[in-house]
C-alpha cells in the first residue's frame, strides 16, 4: 500500500495517539513486511513553508534515530 491509498487508510484508521500538539495515526504493518514506513503531514497552521519543511526534517531525524 502506498501513496494516496495509504493516507486514505490512515485517515480512516481509529488507531491514534496524541501528546500535546502532536497526533500520530498509525496502521499495523502486515507480518510479512520487514520495513517500516513513515509519512508526515504538517498542516499550514504550523507556519510558512520554511517552518513546515524544518518540522518535517526534524521529524525525519527523530524517526531515523528510533
mmCIF file of C-alpha atoms in Angstrom:
data_model
loop_
_atom_site.group_PDB
_atom_site.id
_atom_site.type_symbol
_atom_site.label_atom_id
_atom_site.label_comp_id
_atom_site.label_asym_id
_atom_site.label_seq_id
_atom_site.Cartn_x
_atom_site.Cartn_y
_atom_site.Cartn_z
ATOM 1 C CA UNK A 1 0.000 0.000 0.000
ATOM 2 C CA UNK A 2 1.453 3.353 -0.906
ATOM 3 C CA UNK A 3 0.818 6.997 -1.608
ATOM 4 C CA UNK A 4 -2.748 8.187 -1.699
ATOM 5 C CA UNK A 5 -4.179 4.801 -0.699
ATOM 6 C CA UNK A 6 -2.010 4.714 2.442
ATOM 7 C CA UNK A 7 -3.027 8.222 3.503
ATOM 8 C CA UNK A 8 -6.704 7.401 2.973
ATOM 9 C CA UNK A 9 -6.324 4.275 5.130
ATOM 10 C CA UNK A 10 -4.620 6.314 7.849
ATOM 11 C CA UNK A 11 -7.433 8.858 7.784
ATOM 12 C CA UNK A 12 -9.989 6.074 8.284
ATOM 13 C CA UNK A 13 -7.921 4.384 10.992
ATOM 14 C CA UNK A 14 -9.117 4.654 14.589
ATOM 15 C CA UNK A 15 -5.601 3.960 15.904
ATOM 16 C CA UNK A 16 -4.377 7.311 17.187
ATOM 17 C CA UNK A 17 -2.016 8.571 19.851
ATOM 18 C CA UNK A 18 -1.942 12.204 20.939
ATOM 19 C CA UNK A 19 0.588 14.012 23.112
ATOM 20 C CA UNK A 20 0.316 17.784 23.258
ATOM 21 C CA UNK A 21 0.295 19.262 19.755
ATOM 22 C CA UNK A 22 1.451 16.020 18.090
ATOM 23 C CA UNK A 23 -1.063 13.428 16.905
ATOM 24 C CA UNK A 24 0.048 10.121 15.401
ATOM 25 C CA UNK A 25 -2.244 7.980 13.264
ATOM 26 C CA UNK A 26 -0.919 4.511 12.547
ATOM 27 C CA UNK A 27 -1.692 1.221 10.897
ATOM 28 C CA UNK A 28 -0.115 -2.058 11.997
ATOM 29 C CA UNK A 29 2.274 -3.461 9.421
ATOM 30 C CA UNK A 30 1.499 -6.835 7.845
ATOM 31 C CA UNK A 31 3.526 -9.654 9.464
ATOM 32 C CA UNK A 32 5.483 -10.308 6.260
ATOM 33 C CA UNK A 33 6.524 -6.632 5.923
ATOM 34 C CA UNK A 34 10.049 -6.189 7.284
ATOM 35 C CA UNK A 35 10.411 -2.479 6.541
ATOM 36 C CA UNK A 36 8.603 0.312 8.351
ATOM 37 C CA UNK A 37 7.304 3.351 6.520
ATOM 38 C CA UNK A 38 6.521 6.725 7.995
ATOM 39 C CA UNK A 39 4.536 9.577 6.446
ATOM 40 C CA UNK A 40 4.293 13.150 7.668
ATOM 41 C CA UNK A 41 1.519 15.630 7.179
ATOM 42 C CA UNK A 42 2.335 19.062 8.587
ATOM 43 C CA UNK A 43 -0.613 21.467 8.322
ATOM 44 C CA UNK A 44 -0.315 25.087 7.219
ATOM 45 C CA UNK A 45 -1.182 26.348 10.675
ATOM 46 C CA UNK A 46 2.331 25.255 11.750
ATOM 47 C CA UNK A 47 3.775 28.170 9.789
ATOM 48 C CA UNK A 48 5.105 29.106 6.404
ATOM 49 C CA UNK A 49 6.739 26.624 4.011
ATOM 50 C CA UNK A 50 10.195 27.069 5.544
ATOM 51 C CA UNK A 51 8.916 26.279 9.037
ATOM 52 C CA UNK A 52 6.898 23.272 7.845
ATOM 53 C CA UNK A 53 9.900 21.860 5.975
ATOM 54 C CA UNK A 54 12.068 22.341 9.062
ATOM 55 C CA UNK A 55 9.472 20.468 11.100
ATOM 56 C CA UNK A 56 9.459 17.595 8.564
ATOM 57 C CA UNK A 57 13.257 17.373 8.663
ATOM 58 C CA UNK A 58 13.223 17.223 12.450
ATOM 59 C CA UNK A 59 10.552 14.520 12.445
ATOM 60 C CA UNK A 60 12.552 12.525 9.887
ATOM 61 C CA UNK A 61 15.698 12.760 12.076
ATOM 62 C CA UNK A 62 13.772 11.608 15.164
ATOM 63 C CA UNK A 63 12.371 8.578 13.344
ATOM 64 C CA UNK A 64 15.805 7.623 11.956
ATOM 65 C CA UNK A 65 17.225 7.548 15.483
ATOM 66 C CA UNK A 66 14.411 5.352 16.801
#
